[in-house]
XYZ file of C-alpha atoms in Angstrom:
334
model
C 98.268 72.970 69.146
C 96.437 73.703 65.903
C 95.177 70.967 63.521
C 97.721 71.770 60.836
C 100.664 71.934 63.238
C 99.667 68.600 64.887
C 99.261 67.131 61.322
C 102.809 68.151 60.310
C 104.198 66.559 63.351
C 102.295 63.285 62.488
C 103.486 63.278 59.156
C 107.072 64.045 60.010
C 106.842 61.089 62.462
C 105.637 58.851 59.638
C 108.418 59.936 57.264
C 110.925 59.259 59.832
C 109.526 55.994 60.672
C 109.626 54.318 57.225
C 111.722 55.137 54.115
C 109.229 55.296 51.234
C 105.506 56.407 51.535
C 102.986 57.135 48.742
C 100.819 60.121 48.792
C 97.855 57.725 49.164
C 99.325 55.888 52.233
C 100.115 59.093 53.846
C 96.619 60.626 53.153
C 94.917 57.468 54.616
C 96.873 57.405 57.695
C 96.336 61.082 58.423
C 92.814 61.224 57.238
C 93.238 63.874 54.642
C 93.528 64.437 50.903
C 96.454 63.669 48.869
C 96.204 67.454 47.790
C 96.611 68.315 51.673
C 99.680 65.879 51.714
C 101.208 67.852 48.969
C 100.609 71.109 50.698
C 101.843 69.700 53.974
C 105.044 68.294 52.227
C 105.704 72.031 50.980
C 105.507 73.323 54.551
C 108.011 70.722 55.824
C 110.286 71.778 53.160
C 109.882 75.495 54.126
C 110.874 74.347 57.594
C 114.175 72.690 56.302
C 113.149 69.160 55.991
C 114.543 67.471 52.805
C 111.502 65.659 51.595
C 112.205 64.151 48.298
C 109.299 63.305 45.762
C 109.108 60.684 43.147
C 106.682 61.284 40.289
C 104.553 58.416 38.594
C 102.403 55.647 39.647
C 104.783 54.105 42.025
C 106.102 57.371 43.176
C 105.879 58.852 46.618
C 107.780 60.747 49.352
C 110.959 59.996 51.292
C 112.785 61.927 53.811
C 116.295 62.696 52.183
C 119.530 63.975 53.627
C 119.760 67.764 53.797
C 122.472 70.326 54.229
C 121.600 71.038 57.916
C 119.983 69.071 60.677
C 116.198 69.699 61.210
C 114.631 68.843 64.548
C 113.938 64.976 64.812
C 111.001 63.261 66.292
C 111.521 60.413 68.402
C 109.436 57.946 70.000
C 109.693 56.896 73.723
C 111.901 53.870 73.104
C 114.159 55.853 70.690
C 114.472 58.866 73.201
C 115.410 56.558 75.925
C 118.090 54.894 73.733
C 119.546 58.086 72.650
C 119.662 59.418 76.276
C 121.419 56.284 77.666
C 123.789 56.284 74.745
C 124.780 59.990 75.259
C 125.257 59.369 79.153
C 127.529 56.467 78.331
C 129.538 58.686 75.852
C 129.766 61.443 78.444
C 131.681 59.186 80.576
C 134.362 58.696 78.032
C 133.361 55.358 76.438
C 134.033 56.818 73.138
C 137.179 59.165 72.984
C 136.623 62.622 71.312
C 132.786 63.073 71.708
C 132.557 63.604 75.544
C 131.800 67.330 75.447
C 129.516 66.974 72.392
C 127.428 64.447 74.255
C 127.185 66.452 77.343
C 125.732 69.389 75.325
C 123.343 67.022 73.224
C 122.172 65.375 76.665
C 121.537 68.771 78.258
C 119.194 69.661 75.172
C 117.351 66.139 75.678
C 116.964 66.214 79.075
C 115.292 69.674 79.004
C 112.317 68.021 77.034
C 112.440 64.363 78.232
C 109.113 63.596 79.852
C 109.171 62.478 83.605
C 108.296 58.966 82.866
C 111.221 58.761 80.350
C 113.765 60.329 82.476
C 112.596 57.659 85.246
C 113.383 54.733 82.576
C 116.897 56.271 81.710
C 117.669 56.516 85.479
C 116.626 53.008 85.997
C 118.794 51.712 83.198
C 121.768 53.731 84.621
C 121.095 52.249 88.245
C 121.135 48.774 87.087
C 123.597 48.689 84.364
C 127.004 47.443 85.744
C 129.974 49.350 83.942
C 133.519 47.885 83.943
C 135.985 49.751 86.130
C 137.509 52.796 84.733
C 140.879 54.234 85.311
C 139.289 57.770 85.836
C 137.322 59.249 88.316
C 133.494 58.612 87.815
C 131.144 61.666 87.001
C 127.297 61.550 87.527
C 125.968 62.471 84.027
C 123.082 64.267 85.927
C 125.661 66.653 87.467
C 127.060 67.132 84.057
C 123.913 67.871 82.400
C 123.043 70.404 85.328
C 126.200 72.319 84.728
C 125.854 72.280 80.806
C 122.297 73.629 81.229
C 123.597 76.482 83.616
C 126.466 77.226 80.950
C 124.025 77.463 78.295
C 121.409 79.542 80.127
C 123.961 81.886 81.821
C 122.867 80.878 85.398
C 124.969 81.018 88.435
C 125.919 77.795 90.008
C 126.155 77.082 93.876
C 127.868 73.942 94.815
C 129.982 72.180 97.575
C 133.522 71.447 96.420
C 136.121 69.104 97.786
C 139.724 70.176 96.964
C 142.619 67.816 96.044
C 143.892 67.942 99.610
C 140.450 67.226 100.986
C 139.350 70.673 102.226
C 135.620 71.380 101.609
C 134.176 74.691 100.622
C 131.012 76.127 99.362
C 131.356 78.059 96.064
C 129.321 80.566 93.770
C 130.310 80.756 90.233
C 129.393 81.790 86.746
C 129.939 78.631 84.796
C 131.105 78.959 81.190
C 132.645 75.752 79.776
C 132.889 72.149 80.345
C 136.328 70.576 79.341
C 137.073 66.711 79.194
C 140.785 65.893 79.630
C 142.343 62.423 80.175
C 138.825 60.979 81.333
C 138.374 63.768 83.767
C 135.889 66.637 83.393
C 136.565 70.216 84.473
C 134.484 73.122 84.939
C 135.864 76.808 83.901
C 134.090 79.435 85.664
C 134.310 82.860 87.244
C 134.346 82.539 90.927
C 132.408 85.270 92.363
C 133.944 85.027 95.961
C 137.474 85.177 94.660
C 136.749 87.514 91.760
C 139.061 85.432 89.354
C 138.712 82.516 86.860
C 138.961 79.074 88.365
C 139.023 75.477 87.344
C 136.975 72.834 89.029
C 137.050 69.070 88.958
C 133.495 68.052 88.116
C 133.857 64.718 90.244
C 134.396 66.830 93.222
C 131.195 69.131 92.858
C 128.153 68.564 94.492
C 125.587 70.933 93.163
C 123.076 72.961 95.333
C 119.576 73.873 94.070
C 118.108 76.042 93.196
C 120.291 77.504 90.613
C 121.307 81.148 91.085
C 120.207 84.062 88.969
C 121.166 84.815 85.322
C 124.274 86.595 84.560
C 125.814 88.675 81.764
C 128.517 86.508 80.067
C 132.110 87.883 80.466
C 134.364 87.873 77.424
C 136.297 84.496 77.149
C 139.489 83.771 75.482
C 139.240 81.289 72.306
C 138.501 77.642 73.179
C 141.921 76.296 72.399
C 143.551 78.645 74.926
C 140.900 77.590 77.532
C 141.635 73.997 76.881
C 145.237 74.414 76.977
C 145.030 76.096 80.248
C 142.674 73.384 81.830
C 145.395 70.776 80.663
C 148.221 72.789 82.405
C 146.273 73.720 85.409
C 144.985 70.055 85.883
C 148.422 68.701 85.812
C 149.813 71.080 88.313
C 146.693 70.538 90.606
C 146.671 66.936 90.367
C 150.338 65.827 90.846
C 152.043 65.930 93.925
C 155.457 65.371 92.561
C 157.295 67.032 89.563
C 160.550 66.428 88.081
C 162.792 67.808 85.005
C 163.790 65.183 82.595
C 166.145 65.574 79.682
C 165.602 62.925 77.195
C 168.076 61.796 74.487
C 165.479 61.688 71.715
C 163.692 64.199 69.465
C 160.805 65.960 70.998
C 158.290 64.502 68.465
C 159.255 60.957 69.606
C 158.816 61.789 73.285
C 155.419 63.434 72.536
C 154.217 60.360 70.750
C 155.338 57.903 73.748
C 153.480 59.919 76.325
C 150.114 58.760 77.325
C 149.033 62.216 78.418
C 149.507 65.595 76.899
C 152.804 67.247 78.507
C 154.746 70.261 77.092
C 157.976 69.088 75.530
C 160.810 71.315 75.098
C 163.089 70.528 72.208
C 166.775 71.026 72.915
C 167.993 70.212 69.542
C 167.622 67.355 66.995
C 168.151 64.581 69.551
C 167.546 66.101 72.897
C 164.605 67.513 74.589
C 163.125 68.151 78.254
C 159.816 67.899 79.711
C 158.511 68.118 83.406
C 156.436 65.036 84.181
C 154.317 64.688 87.338
C 153.000 61.850 89.561
C 151.907 61.520 93.171
C 154.954 59.352 93.688
C 158.525 59.185 92.384
C 158.189 55.434 92.159
C 155.240 55.718 89.642
C 157.137 58.420 87.766
C 160.237 56.151 87.457
C 157.981 53.406 85.868
C 156.402 55.675 83.503
C 160.073 56.908 82.483
C 160.917 53.527 81.556
C 158.181 53.424 78.871
C 160.028 55.988 76.913
C 162.300 53.514 75.523
C 165.097 56.374 75.418
C 167.974 57.263 77.560
C 167.220 60.120 79.890
C 168.860 62.356 82.459
C 167.097 63.561 85.677
C 167.901 67.147 86.589
C 167.686 68.195 90.298
C 165.304 65.390 91.494
C 167.070 63.237 94.045
C 163.741 61.448 95.207
C 163.465 60.363 91.484
C 167.197 59.151 91.316
C 166.450 57.324 94.520
C 163.422 55.600 93.133
C 165.138 54.446 89.739
C 167.834 53.131 91.872
C 165.425 51.138 93.976
C 163.719 50.135 90.853
C 166.816 48.945 89.242
C 167.829 46.838 92.143
C 164.555 45.217 92.200
C 164.623 44.321 88.658
C 168.095 42.874 89.120
C 166.961 40.607 91.887
C 163.980 39.347 89.629
C 166.579 38.891 86.851
C 168.873 36.891 89.084
C 166.085 34.775 90.734
C 164.619 34.009 87.365
C 167.849 32.776 85.860
C 168.499 30.676 89.210
C 164.941 29.111 88.533
C 165.571 28.557 84.963
C 169.015 26.747 85.749
C 167.377 24.502 88.404
C 164.596 23.519 85.956
C 167.082 22.704 83.202
C 169.128 20.628 85.562
C 166.148 18.716 87.014
C 165.092 17.792 83.349
C 168.201 16.276 82.724
C 169.025 13.848 85.459
C 172.493 12.055 85.389
C 172.848 8.580 84.251
């Protein structure tokens, strides 16, 4: 690295480490003249770094806020903190930034020194997370897949399907999509010559990565995410039913915990097809709608609702008897 380039990096590191510097302070730190500092500040501005200058005896330099994000210099502790934060966010601890976190983590992992990668891995190994309702995905697997998507490199991996069947796949990876605390890979399956969606928590990458490929034309991102949401529901749920709800479609959409297509049948009626692994679980979810509904052609769900109703009624009757006995015992006869 040339002397000028190395000095610019050191200057940038100083500007990021402290808010205000005088030209004399910077010159002393770097062992150059104040004129050299002025020239180097001009070079940083030319690279897109917004360095503000304040004239006068008490003046100096400050790294300001620009219209675009220039490269950042991080010390070891800062790099580890950022990597750990990105890995945590990628697992869905903060809704809405999972996919962005994976992209940023893939960039950071590429340049992270081995000693710092070891620190990040050690933190992940000994930090105990709270149980999550969704399947756990190894952030290292996410970064491998994200890097392959970015670099247009084929992926080879072992895959376990929903029913438990194992297979070995070779794909051209394109997009990672996060939906309902699950990660999905949208890829072109080379063996089946078609687009496929894979659950990332069921992927075990094989190394080394395959050769580079020429990217195919993709539909817009909103269409990809909509297709993943539909396919995920169909692939995940073992049982589906059609339900007519006596309420507006907008109301039902707001009550559902997951995105489901709701068909409007008028101002006060709509229909949707929820899914679950068991009719009993679906019956419980329907009770959360807080609206009247009708089941269409799903006798298993009707039976589940009937069983649930009887169980609730037994609980009501038993609770009333217990309350009556308690009241009687608290007022003994004279």
